[in-house]
Coordinates of C-alpha atoms in Angstrom, one line a residue:
M1 CA 21.3 -8.1 -60.4
K2 CA 24.3 -5.9 -60.6
K3 CA 24.3 -2.5 -61.6
S4 CA 26.6 -1.5 -64.7
T5 CA 28.6 1.5 -65.6
S6 CA 26.5 2.0 -68.6
T7 CA 23.5 3.2 -66.3
N8 CA 25.5 5.4 -64.1
S9 CA 25.1 9.0 -66.1
T10 CA 21.5 8.3 -66.1
K11 CA 20.9 7.5 -62.5
R12 CA 23.1 10.4 -61.5
T13 CA 20.7 12.4 -63.1
F14 CA 18.0 10.4 -61.3
V15 CA 19.3 11.2 -58.0
R16 CA 20.3 14.7 -58.5
L17 CA 16.5 15.2 -59.5
I18 CA 15.5 13.6 -56.4
C19 CA 17.6 15.7 -54.3
T20 CA 16.2 19.0 -55.6
T21 CA 12.8 17.7 -53.7
L22 CA 14.3 15.6 -51.2
F23 CA 15.9 18.4 -49.5
V24 CA 14.0 21.2 -50.7
S25 CA 13.4 22.3 -47.5
L26 CA 16.5 22.4 -45.7
L27 CA 18.0 25.5 -44.4
S28 CA 21.8 26.4 -44.3
T29 CA 23.8 27.8 -41.1
S30 CA 23.8 31.1 -42.8
I31 CA 20.8 32.2 -41.0
H32 CA 22.1 34.1 -37.9
S33 CA 20.5 35.3 -34.9
Q34 CA 19.0 38.5 -36.0
D35 CA 15.9 40.7 -35.8
Y36 CA 13.7 40.7 -39.1
R37 CA 11.6 43.8 -39.7
Y38 CA 9.8 42.2 -42.6
I39 CA 8.5 38.6 -42.6
S40 CA 9.4 38.7 -46.2
A41 CA 12.7 39.2 -45.4
Y42 CA 12.6 36.3 -42.9
M43 CA 10.8 34.0 -45.0
N44 CA 13.0 34.7 -48.4
D45 CA 16.0 33.4 -46.0
F46 CA 14.3 30.0 -45.9
G47 CA 14.1 30.3 -49.6
K48 CA 17.9 31.4 -50.3
N49 CA 19.2 28.7 -47.8
E50 CA 17.0 26.0 -49.1
M51 CA 18.8 26.1 -52.5
F52 CA 21.9 26.6 -50.8
I53 CA 21.6 23.0 -49.3
N54 CA 20.5 21.6 -52.3
K55 CA 23.8 22.3 -53.9
S56 CA 25.9 21.4 -50.8
L57 CA 24.1 17.9 -50.2
M58 CA 23.8 17.0 -53.8
D59 CA 27.4 15.3 -54.3
Y60 CA 27.3 13.4 -50.7
S61 CA 23.6 12.0 -52.4
V62 CA 24.9 11.1 -55.6
S63 CA 26.6 7.6 -54.4
I64 CA 23.1 6.5 -52.2
V65 CA 22.0 4.7 -55.4
E66 CA 25.3 4.3 -57.3
K67 CA 27.4 2.6 -54.7
Q68 CA 26.6 -1.0 -54.5
M69 CA 28.5 -1.5 -51.1
A70 CA 25.8 -0.9 -48.0
S71 CA 29.3 0.0 -46.1
R72 CA 29.9 3.3 -48.6
S73 CA 26.2 4.0 -48.5
K74 CA 26.4 4.4 -45.1
A75 CA 29.2 6.8 -44.9
T76 CA 27.6 8.6 -47.2
A77 CA 24.3 9.0 -45.6
G78 CA 26.7 9.7 -42.5
K79 CA 27.9 12.8 -44.1
I80 CA 24.5 14.0 -44.6
I81 CA 23.4 13.5 -41.1
E82 CA 26.2 15.2 -40.1
K83 CA 25.3 18.3 -42.1
L84 CA 21.7 18.2 -41.0
E85 CA 22.3 17.5 -37.5
S86 CA 24.7 20.7 -37.7
I87 CA 22.1 22.6 -39.0
N88 CA 19.3 21.7 -36.7
I89 CA 21.9 23.0 -33.9
N90 CA 22.4 26.4 -35.6
L91 CA 18.6 26.8 -36.0
R92 CA 17.9 26.1 -32.6
T93 CA 20.9 28.7 -31.5
N94 CA 20.8 31.3 -33.8
N95 CA 17.3 31.5 -35.5
K96 CA 14.8 33.2 -33.0
G97 CA 11.7 33.1 -35.6
F98 CA 9.9 36.3 -36.3
E99 CA 8.3 37.9 -33.8
N100 CA 9.6 35.5 -31.6
N101 CA 7.3 32.9 -33.5
T102 CA 9.4 29.8 -34.2
S103 CA 6.6 27.5 -35.6
L104 CA 8.2 27.7 -39.0
R105 CA 11.7 27.0 -37.7
D106 CA 10.5 24.3 -35.1
S107 CA 8.4 22.5 -38.1
F108 CA 11.5 22.9 -40.2
I109 CA 13.7 21.0 -37.7
R110 CA 11.2 18.2 -37.5
M111 CA 11.6 17.6 -41.1
N112 CA 15.2 17.6 -40.8
Q113 CA 15.2 15.0 -37.9
K114 CA 12.7 12.6 -40.0
T115 CA 15.0 13.2 -42.9
I116 CA 17.9 11.8 -40.5
E117 CA 16.0 9.2 -38.9
S118 CA 15.2 8.2 -42.5
L119 CA 18.8 8.0 -43.6
L120 CA 19.9 5.8 -40.3
N121 CA 16.9 3.1 -40.7
G122 CA 17.8 2.9 -44.8
S123 CA 14.5 3.3 -45.8
L124 CA 15.7 5.7 -48.3
I125 CA 18.6 3.6 -50.0
L126 CA 16.8 1.0 -52.4
N127 CA 20.3 -0.9 -54.0
D128 CA 21.2 -3.5 -51.5
Y129 CA 20.0 -6.4 -53.5
D130 CA 22.9 -8.6 -52.6
Y131 CA 22.5 -8.3 -48.8
Q132 CA 18.8 -8.7 -48.8
S133 CA 19.0 -12.1 -51.3
T134 CA 20.9 -13.3 -48.1
L135 CA 18.0 -13.4 -45.9
T136 CA 15.0 -15.6 -45.7
L137 CA 12.3 -14.6 -47.9
E138 CA 10.3 -13.9 -44.5
Q139 CA 13.2 -11.5 -43.5
I140 CA 13.0 -9.8 -46.5
G141 CA 9.3 -9.5 -46.3
E142 CA 9.6 -8.0 -43.3
N143 CA 12.4 -5.5 -44.5
F144 CA 10.0 -4.4 -47.3
T145 CA 6.9 -3.6 -44.7
R146 CA 9.4 -1.6 -42.5
K147 CA 11.0 0.3 -45.5
E148 CA 7.5 1.2 -47.0
K149 CA 6.2 2.1 -43.0
D150 CA 9.4 4.3 -42.7
Q151 CA 8.8 5.9 -46.3
N152 CA 5.1 6.8 -45.5
S153 CA 6.1 8.3 -42.1
Y154 CA 9.0 10.4 -44.0
Y155 CA 6.6 11.6 -46.5
Q156 CA 3.9 12.6 -44.0
E157 CA 6.4 14.8 -42.3
L158 CA 6.9 16.7 -45.4
R159 CA 3.4 17.4 -45.4
N160 CA 3.1 18.4 -42.0
Y161 CA 6.1 20.8 -42.9
D162 CA 4.3 22.3 -45.8
K163 CA 0.9 22.9 -43.8
S164 CA 3.1 24.6 -41.1
K165 CA 4.7 27.0 -44.1
K166 CA 1.2 27.6 -45.3
A167 CA 0.1 28.3 -41.6
F168 CA 2.9 30.4 -40.9
G169 CA 2.5 32.7 -44.0
H170 CA -1.2 33.3 -43.3
Q171 CA -0.6 34.4 -39.9
Y172 CA 1.5 37.2 -41.7
N173 CA -0.7 37.6 -44.9
V174 CA 2.0 36.1 -47.1
S175 CA 2.0 32.6 -48.7
L176 CA 5.3 30.6 -50.0
K177 CA 5.5 29.6 -53.4
T178 CA 5.4 25.8 -53.6
N179 CA 4.6 22.8 -55.6
N180 CA 0.7 22.4 -56.3
G181 CA -1.0 18.9 -57.1
K182 CA 0.5 15.5 -56.3
N183 CA 4.0 14.9 -54.7
V184 CA 6.0 13.7 -57.6
L185 CA 9.2 12.3 -55.3
E186 CA 6.4 10.3 -53.3
Y187 CA 4.9 9.1 -56.6
N188 CA 8.5 7.9 -57.6
T189 CA 9.7 6.6 -54.2
V190 CA 6.8 4.0 -54.6
Q191 CA 7.3 3.4 -58.1
N192 CA 11.2 2.9 -57.0
M193 CA 9.9 0.4 -54.5
M194 CA 8.2 -1.7 -56.7
F195 CA 11.1 -1.9 -58.9
Y196 CA 13.5 -2.9 -55.6
K197 CA 11.1 -5.3 -54.4
T198 CA 11.1 -7.4 -57.9
N199 CA 14.9 -7.0 -58.0
V200 CA 15.7 -8.2 -54.4
I201 CA 13.5 -11.4 -55.0
D202 CA 14.8 -11.8 -58.4
Q203 CA 18.6 -11.6 -57.1
K204 CA 17.6 -14.2 -54.5
L205 CA 16.4 -16.3 -57.5
T206 CA 19.6 -16.1 -59.0
S207 CA 21.4 -17.0 -55.9
A208 CA 19.1 -19.9 -55.4
I209 CA 20.1 -21.0 -59.2
T210 CA 23.7 -20.7 -58.3
A211 CA 23.0 -23.0 -55.4
R212 CA 20.9 -25.5 -57.4
D213 CA 18.5 -25.0 -54.7
K214 CA 15.1 -26.3 -56.1
K215 CA 13.0 -25.4 -53.2
G216 CA 14.5 -21.6 -53.1
F217 CA 14.0 -21.7 -56.7
F218 CA 10.5 -22.5 -56.6
D219 CA 9.8 -20.3 -53.5
C220 CA 11.2 -17.0 -55.5
L221 CA 9.2 -17.8 -58.2
N222 CA 6.0 -17.9 -56.2
S223 CA 7.1 -14.6 -54.3
L224 CA 7.8 -13.0 -57.6
D225 CA 3.9 -14.3 -58.8
V226 CA 2.5 -12.7 -55.8
M227 CA 4.6 -9.5 -56.1
H228 CA 3.6 -9.2 -59.7
E229 CA -0.1 -9.2 -59.1
A230 CA 0.5 -6.6 -56.2
T231 CA 2.6 -4.6 -58.8
L232 CA -0.4 -4.7 -61.7
V233 CA -2.8 -3.6 -58.9
R234 CA -0.8 -0.7 -57.8
T235 CA 0.3 0.6 -61.0
T236 CA -3.5 0.7 -62.2
Q237 CA -4.0 2.6 -59.2
F238 CA -1.5 5.2 -60.5
N239 CA -2.8 5.4 -64.3
E240 CA -4.6 8.9 -63.4
S241 CA -1.5 10.4 -61.1
F242 CA 0.1 12.1 -64.3
K243 CA -0.7 12.4 -68.0
D244 CA 2.9 11.3 -68.2
N245 CA 2.6 7.5 -67.6
T246 CA 6.2 6.1 -68.8
L247 CA 7.3 5.0 -65.3
N248 CA 4.3 3.4 -64.7
V249 CA 4.6 1.6 -67.6
A250 CA 8.1 0.9 -67.3
N251 CA 7.2 -0.7 -63.9
I252 CA 4.8 -3.0 -65.5
N253 CA 6.8 -3.9 -68.4
Y254 CA 10.1 -4.8 -65.9
S255 CA 7.3 -6.9 -63.6
N256 CA 5.7 -8.7 -66.7
F257 CA 9.4 -9.6 -67.9
I258 CA 10.4 -11.2 -64.5
N259 CA 7.4 -12.8 -63.8
G260 CA 7.6 -14.5 -67.3
Q261 CA 10.9 -16.1 -66.7
K262 CA 8.8 -18.8 -64.9
A263 CA 7.5 -20.3 -68.0
K264 CA 10.8 -20.1 -69.7
F265 CA 13.3 -21.6 -67.6
A266 CA 11.6 -23.3 -64.3
N267 CA 10.8 -27.0 -65.9
L268 CA 14.7 -26.9 -67.2
F269 CA 15.8 -25.7 -64.2
N270 CA 14.0 -28.8 -62.6
D271 CA 15.5 -31.3 -65.0
Y272 CA 18.9 -29.9 -64.7
V273 CA 19.3 -30.0 -60.6
D274 CA 17.6 -33.7 -60.9
E275 CA 20.0 -34.9 -63.1
Y276 CA 22.7 -33.0 -61.1
T277 CA 21.6 -34.9 -58.0
A278 CA 21.6 -38.0 -59.7
L279 CA 25.2 -37.8 -61.0
Q280 CA 26.3 -36.8 -57.4
A281 CA 24.6 -39.8 -56.1
L282 CA 26.4 -42.1 -58.6
K283 CA 29.7 -40.5 -58.0
N284 CA 29.4 -41.3 -54.4
S285 CA 28.0 -44.7 -55.1
N286 CA 30.4 -47.8 -54.4
V287 CA 29.5 -49.3 -57.2
Q288 CA 32.6 -51.2 -58.8
P289 CA 33.5 -50.1 -62.3
T290 CA 32.5 -52.4 -64.9
N291 CA 31.8 -51.8 -68.9
E292 CA 28.5 -51.4 -68.1
S293 CA 28.8 -49.2 -65.2
V294 CA 31.1 -47.0 -66.7
N295 CA 29.0 -46.5 -69.7
Y296 CA 26.0 -45.8 -67.4
Y297 CA 27.8 -43.2 -65.6
N298 CA 29.2 -41.6 -69.0
A299 CA 25.2 -41.7 -70.3
V300 CA 24.5 -39.9 -67.0
V301 CA 27.3 -37.4 -67.5
R302 CA 25.9 -36.5 -71.2
S303 CA 22.3 -36.3 -70.1
Y304 CA 23.7 -33.9 -67.1
N305 CA 25.7 -31.6 -69.5
T306 CA 22.6 -31.7 -72.0
K307 CA 20.3 -30.5 -69.5
K308 CA 22.6 -28.1 -68.0
N309 CA 23.5 -26.4 -71.1
A310 CA 20.1 -26.1 -72.0
F311 CA 18.9 -24.4 -69.0
Y312 CA 21.8 -22.2 -69.3
E313 CA 21.3 -21.1 -72.9
V314 CA 17.7 -19.9 -72.1
Y315 CA 19.0 -18.2 -68.9
N316 CA 21.8 -16.4 -70.1
T317 CA 19.5 -15.1 -73.0
I318 CA 17.1 -13.9 -70.4
Q319 CA 19.5 -12.4 -68.2
S320 CA 21.0 -10.2 -71.3
A321 CA 17.4 -9.1 -71.9
K322 CA 16.8 -8.4 -68.5
K323 CA 19.9 -5.8 -68.3
V324 CA 18.7 -4.2 -71.5
L325 CA 15.2 -3.9 -69.7
Y326 CA 17.0 -3.0 -66.2
D327 CA 19.0 -0.1 -67.6
S328 CA 16.2 0.9 -69.8
W329 CA 14.1 1.4 -66.5
F330 CA 16.6 4.0 -65.0
V331 CA 16.2 5.8 -68.3
S332 CA 12.4 6.1 -68.1
N333 CA 12.9 6.8 -64.3
S334 CA 15.1 9.9 -65.0
A335 CA 13.1 11.0 -67.8
F336 CA 10.1 11.3 -65.7
L337 CA 11.4 13.4 -62.9
K338 CA 12.8 15.8 -65.5
N339 CA 9.6 16.1 -67.6
N340 CA 7.6 16.4 -64.0
G341 CA 9.6 17.5 -61.3
E342 CA 9.0 21.4 -61.6
F343 CA 11.3 21.7 -58.7
E344 CA 14.2 24.4 -59.7
N345 CA 12.4 27.4 -60.1
I346 CA 10.1 27.3 -56.8
H347 CA 12.4 29.9 -55.0
D348 CA 12.7 32.4 -57.8
V349 CA 10.1 34.2 -55.9
Y350 CA 9.7 32.8 -52.8
V351 CA 7.2 34.9 -50.8
I352 CA 4.1 36.1 -52.5
T353 CA 2.6 39.1 -50.6
K354 CA -1.1 38.8 -50.6

């Protein structure tokens, strides 16, 4: 299903909130080669520049979710990659660490590199419904598995960096102020992935309907059945993750709705395509026109139109309701991040002396 302009503002808020965490540890090129006398000065420079990068990359990141065209998303990702590569070069050249200890710098560079890798492999881009729907269900499944594997690898690198920060600070008897508890961004990414997977298969279902492809149609419905069960299992596991369960509920509601399409229009589609096939066979036959054959042909045409209209009356109603639910999901997603992502004030006091 295509994204509408009515959801752009909520998606923009969603992306900005995500970027606050996604790039919360990126350093700017303002750390120049210098000798730090105090560990707090060295680490506070990290904090200041993390915020600098958040702001400088925000505008670049918005279009990753908002743009439908994969080429535009790739171009946007390319700008981010260029910036991160520049940061890494500058860090290696100019940041000599504290007392020649570069472990924090090196861990940060590795995290930057993992971010670059994640942008290159597309694991952080979840809006390519049209492209994915052109693939076979087997290929789509392989892409889902690859994206989830890459996402897990990315968040593991973020955890590795957090461990490095804590170890570095402990070595010099200071600590960095960080978020404790569950990783809101990782939780949100898993929720986004469930939503994305459902939309990809639903988009392929729409393509099968347009092509009057019965096999493709029922294969997609079967895939949605399996995906629906997986979503219910995963969301049940998430029930205790946050007091705010709204995003979990939004995914359950959306998955229930998509899966419920089968009962509403599967038989209608089957009858419509069967009648279409019969009409095409009749058109291609070499029967000589007689009053009887003409009457029969007209009867088949009327039956075809009746069954086609019956299907599309239900289908179009479902599409309208789906769009409302689809747009509502983004509102829920944005509100969840706003209410649970306490990222903005992490660096007000970056270094806490023990």
